[in-house]
PDB file of C-alpha atoms in Angstrom:
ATOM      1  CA  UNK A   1      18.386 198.622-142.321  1.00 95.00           C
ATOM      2  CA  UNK A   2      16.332 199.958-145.263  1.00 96.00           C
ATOM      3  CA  UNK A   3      17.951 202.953-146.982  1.00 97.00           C
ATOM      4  CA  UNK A   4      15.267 204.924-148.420  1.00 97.00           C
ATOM      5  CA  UNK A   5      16.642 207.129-151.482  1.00 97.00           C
ATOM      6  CA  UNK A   6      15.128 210.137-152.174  1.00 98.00           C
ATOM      7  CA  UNK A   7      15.281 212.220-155.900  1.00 98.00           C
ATOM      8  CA  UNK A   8      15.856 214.847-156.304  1.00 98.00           C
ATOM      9  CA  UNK A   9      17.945 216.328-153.666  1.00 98.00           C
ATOM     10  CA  UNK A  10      16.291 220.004-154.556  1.00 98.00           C
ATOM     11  CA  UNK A  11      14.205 221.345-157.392  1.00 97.00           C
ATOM     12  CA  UNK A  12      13.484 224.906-158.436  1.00 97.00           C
ATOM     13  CA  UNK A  13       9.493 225.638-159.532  1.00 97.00           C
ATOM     14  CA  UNK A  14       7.127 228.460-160.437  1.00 97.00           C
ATOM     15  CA  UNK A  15       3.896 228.940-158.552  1.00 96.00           C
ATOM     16  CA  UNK A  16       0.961 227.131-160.374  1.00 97.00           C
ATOM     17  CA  UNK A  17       3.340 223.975-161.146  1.00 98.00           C
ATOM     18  CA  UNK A  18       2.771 220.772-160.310  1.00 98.00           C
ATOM     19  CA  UNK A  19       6.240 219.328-158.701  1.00 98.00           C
ATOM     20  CA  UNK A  20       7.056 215.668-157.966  1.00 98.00           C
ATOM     21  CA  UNK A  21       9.817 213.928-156.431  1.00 97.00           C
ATOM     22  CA  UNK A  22      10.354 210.172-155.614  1.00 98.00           C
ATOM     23  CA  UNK A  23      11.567 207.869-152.529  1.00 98.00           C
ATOM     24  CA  UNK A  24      12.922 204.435-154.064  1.00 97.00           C
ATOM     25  CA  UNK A  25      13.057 201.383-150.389  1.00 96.00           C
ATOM     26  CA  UNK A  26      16.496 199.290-150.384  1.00 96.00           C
ATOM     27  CA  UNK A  27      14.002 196.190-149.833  1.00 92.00           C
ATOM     28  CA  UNK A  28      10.842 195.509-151.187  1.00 88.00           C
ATOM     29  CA  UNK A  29       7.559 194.907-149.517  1.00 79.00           C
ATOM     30  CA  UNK A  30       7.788 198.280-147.898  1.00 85.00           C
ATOM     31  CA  UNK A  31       4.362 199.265-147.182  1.00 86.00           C
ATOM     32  CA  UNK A  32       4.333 202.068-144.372  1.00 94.00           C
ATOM     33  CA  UNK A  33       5.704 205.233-145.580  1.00 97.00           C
ATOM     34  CA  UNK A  34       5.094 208.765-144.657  1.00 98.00           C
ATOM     35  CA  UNK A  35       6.044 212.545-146.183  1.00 98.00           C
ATOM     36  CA  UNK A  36       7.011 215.263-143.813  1.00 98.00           C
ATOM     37  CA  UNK A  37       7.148 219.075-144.656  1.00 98.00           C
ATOM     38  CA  UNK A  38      10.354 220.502-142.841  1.00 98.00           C
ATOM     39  CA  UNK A  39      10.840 224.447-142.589  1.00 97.00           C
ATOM     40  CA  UNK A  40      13.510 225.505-140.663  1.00 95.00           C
ATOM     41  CA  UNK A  41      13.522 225.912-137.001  1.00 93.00           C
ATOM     42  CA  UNK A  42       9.888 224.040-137.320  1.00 96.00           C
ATOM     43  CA  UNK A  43       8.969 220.705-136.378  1.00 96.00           C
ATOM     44  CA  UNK A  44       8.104 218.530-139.351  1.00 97.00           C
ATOM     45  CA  UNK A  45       4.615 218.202-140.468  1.00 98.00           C
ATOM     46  CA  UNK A  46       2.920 215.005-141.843  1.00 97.00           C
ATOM     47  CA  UNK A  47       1.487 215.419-144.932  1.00 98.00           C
ATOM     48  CA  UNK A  48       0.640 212.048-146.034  1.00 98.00           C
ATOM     49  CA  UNK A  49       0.757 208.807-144.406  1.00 97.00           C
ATOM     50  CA  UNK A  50       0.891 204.735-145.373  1.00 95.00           C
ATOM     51  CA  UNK A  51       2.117 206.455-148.730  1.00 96.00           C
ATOM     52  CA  UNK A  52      -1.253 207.762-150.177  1.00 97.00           C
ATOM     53  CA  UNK A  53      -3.162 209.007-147.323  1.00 97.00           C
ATOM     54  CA  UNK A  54      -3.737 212.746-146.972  1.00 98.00           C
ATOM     55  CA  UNK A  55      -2.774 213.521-143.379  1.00 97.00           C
ATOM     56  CA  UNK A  56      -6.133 215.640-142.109  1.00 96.00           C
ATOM     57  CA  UNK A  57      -5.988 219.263-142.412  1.00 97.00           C
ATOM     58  CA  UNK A  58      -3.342 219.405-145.540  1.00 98.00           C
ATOM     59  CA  UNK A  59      -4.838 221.021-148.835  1.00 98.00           C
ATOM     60  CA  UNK A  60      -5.687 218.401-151.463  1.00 98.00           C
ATOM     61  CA  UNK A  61      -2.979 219.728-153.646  1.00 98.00           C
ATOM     62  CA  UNK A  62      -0.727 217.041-152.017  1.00 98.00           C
ATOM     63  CA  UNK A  63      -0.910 213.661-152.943  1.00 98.00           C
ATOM     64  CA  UNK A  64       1.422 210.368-152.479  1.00 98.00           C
ATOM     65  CA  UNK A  65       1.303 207.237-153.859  1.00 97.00           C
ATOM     66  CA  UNK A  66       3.698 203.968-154.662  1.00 96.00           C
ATOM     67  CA  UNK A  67       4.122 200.670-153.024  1.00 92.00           C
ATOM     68  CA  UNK A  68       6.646 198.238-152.699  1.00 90.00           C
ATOM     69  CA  UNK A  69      10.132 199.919-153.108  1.00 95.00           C
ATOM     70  CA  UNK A  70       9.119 203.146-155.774  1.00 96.00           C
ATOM     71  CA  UNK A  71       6.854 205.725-153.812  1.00 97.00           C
ATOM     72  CA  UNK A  72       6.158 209.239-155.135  1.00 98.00           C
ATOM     73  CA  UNK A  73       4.714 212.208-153.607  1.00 98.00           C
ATOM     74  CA  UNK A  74       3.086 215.175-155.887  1.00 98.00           C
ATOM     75  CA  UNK A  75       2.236 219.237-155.725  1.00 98.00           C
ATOM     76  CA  UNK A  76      -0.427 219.953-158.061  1.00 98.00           C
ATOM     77  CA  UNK A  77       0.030 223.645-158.272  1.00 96.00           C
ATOM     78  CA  UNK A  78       2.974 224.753-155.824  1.00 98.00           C
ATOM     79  CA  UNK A  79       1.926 228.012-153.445  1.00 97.00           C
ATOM     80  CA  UNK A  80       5.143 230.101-152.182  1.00 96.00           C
ATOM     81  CA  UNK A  81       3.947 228.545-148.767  1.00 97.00           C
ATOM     82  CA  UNK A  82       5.339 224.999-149.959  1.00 98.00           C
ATOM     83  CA  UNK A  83       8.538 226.369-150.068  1.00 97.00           C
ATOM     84  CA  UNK A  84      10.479 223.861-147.679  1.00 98.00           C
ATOM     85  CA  UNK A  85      12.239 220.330-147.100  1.00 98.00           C
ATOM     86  CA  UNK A  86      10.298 217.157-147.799  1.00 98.00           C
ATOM     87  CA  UNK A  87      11.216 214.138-146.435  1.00 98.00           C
ATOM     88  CA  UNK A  88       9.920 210.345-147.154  1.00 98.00           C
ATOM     89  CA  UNK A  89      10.067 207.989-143.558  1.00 98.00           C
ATOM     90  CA  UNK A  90       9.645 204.273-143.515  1.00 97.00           C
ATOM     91  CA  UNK A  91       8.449 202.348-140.667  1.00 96.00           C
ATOM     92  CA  UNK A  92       7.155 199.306-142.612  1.00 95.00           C
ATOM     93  CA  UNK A  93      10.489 197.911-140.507  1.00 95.00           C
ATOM     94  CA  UNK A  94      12.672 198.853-137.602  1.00 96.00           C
ATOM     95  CA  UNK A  95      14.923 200.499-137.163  1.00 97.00           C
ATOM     96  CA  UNK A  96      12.863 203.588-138.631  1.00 97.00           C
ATOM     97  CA  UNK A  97      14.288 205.450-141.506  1.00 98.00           C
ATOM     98  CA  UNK A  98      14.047 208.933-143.321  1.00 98.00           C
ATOM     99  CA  UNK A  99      14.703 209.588-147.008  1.00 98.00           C
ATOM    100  CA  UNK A 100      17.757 212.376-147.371  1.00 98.00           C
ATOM    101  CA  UNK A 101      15.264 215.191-148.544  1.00 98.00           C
ATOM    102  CA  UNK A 102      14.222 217.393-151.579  1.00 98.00           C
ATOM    103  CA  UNK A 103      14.288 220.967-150.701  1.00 98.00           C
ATOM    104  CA  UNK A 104      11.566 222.750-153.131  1.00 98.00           C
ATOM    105  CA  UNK A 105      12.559 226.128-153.916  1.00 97.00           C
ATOM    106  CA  UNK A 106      10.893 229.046-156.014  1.00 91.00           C
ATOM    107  CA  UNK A 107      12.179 229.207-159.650  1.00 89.00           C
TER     108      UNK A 107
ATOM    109  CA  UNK B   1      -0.669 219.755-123.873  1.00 96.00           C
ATOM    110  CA  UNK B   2       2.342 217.673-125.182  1.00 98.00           C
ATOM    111  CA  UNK B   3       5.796 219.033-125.040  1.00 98.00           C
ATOM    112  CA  UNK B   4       9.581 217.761-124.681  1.00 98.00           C
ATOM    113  CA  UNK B   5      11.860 220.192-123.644  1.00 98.00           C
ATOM    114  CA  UNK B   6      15.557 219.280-124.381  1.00 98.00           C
ATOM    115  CA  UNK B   7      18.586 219.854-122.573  1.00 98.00           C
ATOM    116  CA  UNK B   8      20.764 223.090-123.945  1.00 98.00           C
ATOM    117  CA  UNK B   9      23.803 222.829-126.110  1.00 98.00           C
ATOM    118  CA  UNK B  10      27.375 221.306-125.430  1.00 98.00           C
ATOM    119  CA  UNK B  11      30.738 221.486-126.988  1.00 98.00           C
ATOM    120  CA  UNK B  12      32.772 218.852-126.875  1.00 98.00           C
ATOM    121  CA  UNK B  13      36.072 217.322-128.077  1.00 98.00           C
ATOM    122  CA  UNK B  14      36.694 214.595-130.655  1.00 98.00           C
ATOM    123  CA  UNK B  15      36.224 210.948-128.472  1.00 98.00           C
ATOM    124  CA  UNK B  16      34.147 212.282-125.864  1.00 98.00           C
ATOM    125  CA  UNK B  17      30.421 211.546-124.712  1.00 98.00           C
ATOM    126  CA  UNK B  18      27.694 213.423-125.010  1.00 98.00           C
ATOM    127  CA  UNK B  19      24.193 213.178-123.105  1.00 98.00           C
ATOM    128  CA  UNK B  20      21.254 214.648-124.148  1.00 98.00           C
ATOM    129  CA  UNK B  21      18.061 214.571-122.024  1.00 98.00           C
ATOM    130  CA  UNK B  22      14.548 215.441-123.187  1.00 98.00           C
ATOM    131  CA  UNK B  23      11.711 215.772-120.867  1.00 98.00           C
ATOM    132  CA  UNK B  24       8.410 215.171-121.534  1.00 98.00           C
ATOM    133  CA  UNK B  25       5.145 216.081-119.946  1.00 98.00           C
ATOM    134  CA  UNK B  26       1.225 216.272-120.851  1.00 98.00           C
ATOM    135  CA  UNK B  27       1.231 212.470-122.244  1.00 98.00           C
ATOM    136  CA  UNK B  28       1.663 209.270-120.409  1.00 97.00           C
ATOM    137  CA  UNK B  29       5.308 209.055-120.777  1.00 98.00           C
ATOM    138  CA  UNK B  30       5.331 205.150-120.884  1.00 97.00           C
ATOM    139  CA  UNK B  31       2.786 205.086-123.479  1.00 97.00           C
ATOM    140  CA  UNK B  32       4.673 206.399-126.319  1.00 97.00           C
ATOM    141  CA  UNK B  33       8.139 205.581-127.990  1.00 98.00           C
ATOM    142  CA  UNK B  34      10.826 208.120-127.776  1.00 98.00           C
ATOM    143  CA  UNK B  35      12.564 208.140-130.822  1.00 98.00           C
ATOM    144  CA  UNK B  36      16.019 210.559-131.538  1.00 98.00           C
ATOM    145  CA  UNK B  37      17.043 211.601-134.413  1.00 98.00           C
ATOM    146  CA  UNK B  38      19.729 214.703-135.699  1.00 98.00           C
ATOM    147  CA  UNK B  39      20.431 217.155-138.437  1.00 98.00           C
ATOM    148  CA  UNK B  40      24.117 217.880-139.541  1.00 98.00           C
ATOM    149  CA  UNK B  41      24.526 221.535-140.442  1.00 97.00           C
ATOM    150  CA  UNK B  42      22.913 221.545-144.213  1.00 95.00           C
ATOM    151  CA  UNK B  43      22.095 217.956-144.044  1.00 97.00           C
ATOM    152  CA  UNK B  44      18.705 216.030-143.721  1.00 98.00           C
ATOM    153  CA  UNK B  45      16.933 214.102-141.098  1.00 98.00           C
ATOM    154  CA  UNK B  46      18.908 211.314-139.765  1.00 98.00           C
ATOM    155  CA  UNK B  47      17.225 208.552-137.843  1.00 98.00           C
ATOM    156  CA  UNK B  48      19.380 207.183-134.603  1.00 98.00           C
ATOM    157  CA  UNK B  49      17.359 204.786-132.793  1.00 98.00           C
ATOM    158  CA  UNK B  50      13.988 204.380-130.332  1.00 98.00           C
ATOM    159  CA  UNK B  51      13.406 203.607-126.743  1.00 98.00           C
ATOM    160  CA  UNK B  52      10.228 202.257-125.131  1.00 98.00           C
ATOM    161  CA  UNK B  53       9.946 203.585-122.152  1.00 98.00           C
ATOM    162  CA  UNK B  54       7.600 200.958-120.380  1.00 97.00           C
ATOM    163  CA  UNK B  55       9.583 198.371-120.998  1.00 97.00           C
ATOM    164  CA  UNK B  56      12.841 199.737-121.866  1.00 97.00           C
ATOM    165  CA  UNK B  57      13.493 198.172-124.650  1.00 98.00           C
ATOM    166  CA  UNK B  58      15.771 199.904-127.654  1.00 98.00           C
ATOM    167  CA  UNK B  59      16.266 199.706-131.332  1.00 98.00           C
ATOM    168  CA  UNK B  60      19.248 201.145-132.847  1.00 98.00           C
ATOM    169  CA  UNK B  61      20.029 202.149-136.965  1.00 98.00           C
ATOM    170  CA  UNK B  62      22.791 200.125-137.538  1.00 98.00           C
ATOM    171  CA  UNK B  63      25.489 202.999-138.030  1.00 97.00           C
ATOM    172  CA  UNK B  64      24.981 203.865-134.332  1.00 98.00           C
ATOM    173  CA  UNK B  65      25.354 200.387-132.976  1.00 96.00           C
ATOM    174  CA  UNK B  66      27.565 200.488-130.152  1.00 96.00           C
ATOM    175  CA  UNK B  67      28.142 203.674-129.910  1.00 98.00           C
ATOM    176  CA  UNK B  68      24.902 205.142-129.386  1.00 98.00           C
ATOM    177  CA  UNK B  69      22.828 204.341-125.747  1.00 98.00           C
ATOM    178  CA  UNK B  70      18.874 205.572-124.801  1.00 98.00           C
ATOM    179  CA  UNK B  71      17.627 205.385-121.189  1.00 98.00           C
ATOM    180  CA  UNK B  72      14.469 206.925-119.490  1.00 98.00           C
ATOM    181  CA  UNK B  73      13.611 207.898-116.185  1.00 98.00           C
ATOM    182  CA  UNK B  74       9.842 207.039-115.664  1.00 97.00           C
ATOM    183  CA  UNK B  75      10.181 209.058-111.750  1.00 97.00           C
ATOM    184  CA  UNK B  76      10.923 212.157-113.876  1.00 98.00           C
ATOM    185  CA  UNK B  77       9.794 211.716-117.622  1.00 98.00           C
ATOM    186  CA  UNK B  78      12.767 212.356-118.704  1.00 98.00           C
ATOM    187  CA  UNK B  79      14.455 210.228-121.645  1.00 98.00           C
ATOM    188  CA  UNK B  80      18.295 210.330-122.540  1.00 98.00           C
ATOM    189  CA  UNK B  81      20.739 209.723-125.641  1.00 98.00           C
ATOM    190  CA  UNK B  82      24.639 209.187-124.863  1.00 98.00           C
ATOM    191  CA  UNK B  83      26.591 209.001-127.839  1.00 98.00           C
ATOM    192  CA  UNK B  84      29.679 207.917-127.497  1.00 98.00           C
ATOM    193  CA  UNK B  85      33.463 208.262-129.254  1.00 98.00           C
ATOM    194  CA  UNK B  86      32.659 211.431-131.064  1.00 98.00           C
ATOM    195  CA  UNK B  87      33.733 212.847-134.101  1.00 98.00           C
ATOM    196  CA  UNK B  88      33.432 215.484-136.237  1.00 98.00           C
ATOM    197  CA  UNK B  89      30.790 214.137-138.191  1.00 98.00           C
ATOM    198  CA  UNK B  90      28.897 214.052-135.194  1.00 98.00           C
ATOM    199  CA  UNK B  91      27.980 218.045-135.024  1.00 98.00           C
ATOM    200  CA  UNK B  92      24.124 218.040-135.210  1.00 98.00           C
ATOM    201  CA  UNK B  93      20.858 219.139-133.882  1.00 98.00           C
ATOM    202  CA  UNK B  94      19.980 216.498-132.177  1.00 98.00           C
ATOM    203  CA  UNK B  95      16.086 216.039-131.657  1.00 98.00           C
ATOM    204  CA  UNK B  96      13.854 213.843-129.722  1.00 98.00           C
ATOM    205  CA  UNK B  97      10.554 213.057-130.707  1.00 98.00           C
ATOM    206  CA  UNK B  98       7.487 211.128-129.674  1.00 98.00           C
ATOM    207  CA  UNK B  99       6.040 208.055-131.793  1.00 98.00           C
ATOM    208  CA  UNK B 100       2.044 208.226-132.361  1.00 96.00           C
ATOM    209  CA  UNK B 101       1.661 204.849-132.784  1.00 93.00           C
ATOM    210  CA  UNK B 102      -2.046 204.199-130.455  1.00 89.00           C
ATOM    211  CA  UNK B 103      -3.797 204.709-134.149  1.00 91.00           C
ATOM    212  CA  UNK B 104      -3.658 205.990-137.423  1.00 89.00           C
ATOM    213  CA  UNK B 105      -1.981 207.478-138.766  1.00 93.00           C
ATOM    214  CA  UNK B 106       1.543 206.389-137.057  1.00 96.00           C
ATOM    215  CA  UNK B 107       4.224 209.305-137.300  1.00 97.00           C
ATOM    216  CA  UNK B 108       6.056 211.962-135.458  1.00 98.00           C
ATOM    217  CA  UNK B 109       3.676 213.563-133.688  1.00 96.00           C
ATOM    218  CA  UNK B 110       5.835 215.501-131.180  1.00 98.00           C
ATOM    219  CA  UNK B 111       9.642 217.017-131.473  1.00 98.00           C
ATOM    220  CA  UNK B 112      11.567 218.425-129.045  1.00 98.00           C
ATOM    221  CA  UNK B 113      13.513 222.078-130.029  1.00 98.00           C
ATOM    222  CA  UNK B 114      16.682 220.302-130.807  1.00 98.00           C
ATOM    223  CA  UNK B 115      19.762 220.352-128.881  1.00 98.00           C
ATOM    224  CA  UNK B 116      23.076 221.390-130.527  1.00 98.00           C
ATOM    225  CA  UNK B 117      26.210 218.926-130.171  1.00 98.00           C
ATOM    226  CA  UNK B 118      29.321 220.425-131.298  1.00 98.00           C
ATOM    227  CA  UNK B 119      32.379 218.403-131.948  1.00 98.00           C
ATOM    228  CA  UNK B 120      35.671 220.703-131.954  1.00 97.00           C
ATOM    229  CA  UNK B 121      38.762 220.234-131.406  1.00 95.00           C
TER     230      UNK B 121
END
């Protein structure tokens, strides 16, 4: 199985900042890889798909990019409405897998 | 419109089953994968495994190998996840959710509302 490692497990941010966080693929060559928004007791919401593809209908603030085994997804200016879980997912190879999360949270 | 309405929530003891069904309606219910996957209290999204529901056909993430079964019933819609020998460890929301996977972009489209398992002795 690929084991998709995500860092950091939380951050803490001001509005206006821009906030990254990374997803780092067990094996290489992973190409397929999408971000989720989780709030709680919501479904999670693609944001970007195939790692650099905004998902339509999310504000160009978010971005993604990476290949291979290093992938990185970005916040350029955080709004208190990002507030939530983010989660990386694979699917470049089965079985599926999900990255253990970085909660964002307001500094 | 699409929706999968899961079963409600069970308590059980430590090396018992537990079934979970999820049924779905306003898609062609053999046209999609049902995946499952569950959220430990203050934990992340864990993946379990998928079932194709045309032809049946499973894939499991190797830490539920053995333990972990998926079955649909095409008369109904209705898919199922019976996990077996349970612990502790396995007190979750468990969710299904529907693969979008007839073009891009290929993701979760669709989640059920979660069903919670609790494991107590």
């Amino acid at each position: 199985d690929i084991q998709m490692t995500q860092s950091p497990s939380s951050l803490s941010a001001g509005i206006g900042d821009r906030v990254s966080f990374t997803c780092q693929a067990s094996q290489d060559a992973v190409i397929h890889v999408n971000w989720y928004q989780h709030k709680p007791g919501k479904a999670p919401k693609l944001m970007i798909y195939d790692a650099s593809n905004l998902e339509e209908g999310v504000p160009p603030r978010f971005s993604g990019s990476g290949s291979g085994t290093h992938f990185t997804f970005t916040i350029s200016g955080l709004q208190p409405e990002d507030l939530a879980t983010y989660y990386c997912q694979q699917y470049s190879r089965l079985p599926l897998s999900f990255g253990g999360g970085t909660k964002v949270e307001m500094k | 419109q699409v929706h999968l309405l899961q079963s409600g929530s069970e308590v059980k003891k430590p090396g018992a089953s537990v079934k979970v069904s999820c049924k779905a309606s306003g898609y062609p219910f053999t046209g999609y994968y049902m995946e499952w996957v569950r959220q430990a209290p203050g934990q992340g999204l864990e993946y379990m495994g998928r079932i194709n529901p045309y032809s049946g056909d499973t894939n499991f993430a190797q830490k539920f190998q053995g333990r972990l079964s998926l079955s649909t019933d095409e008369s109904t819609n209705t898919a199922y996840m019976r996990l077996n020998s349970l612990t502790s460890d396995d007190t979750a929301v468990y969710f299904c959710a529907r693969w979008h996977h007839v073009s891009r972009p290929h993701y979760f489209d669709y989640w059920g509302q979660g069903t919670l398992v609790t494991v107590s002795s």
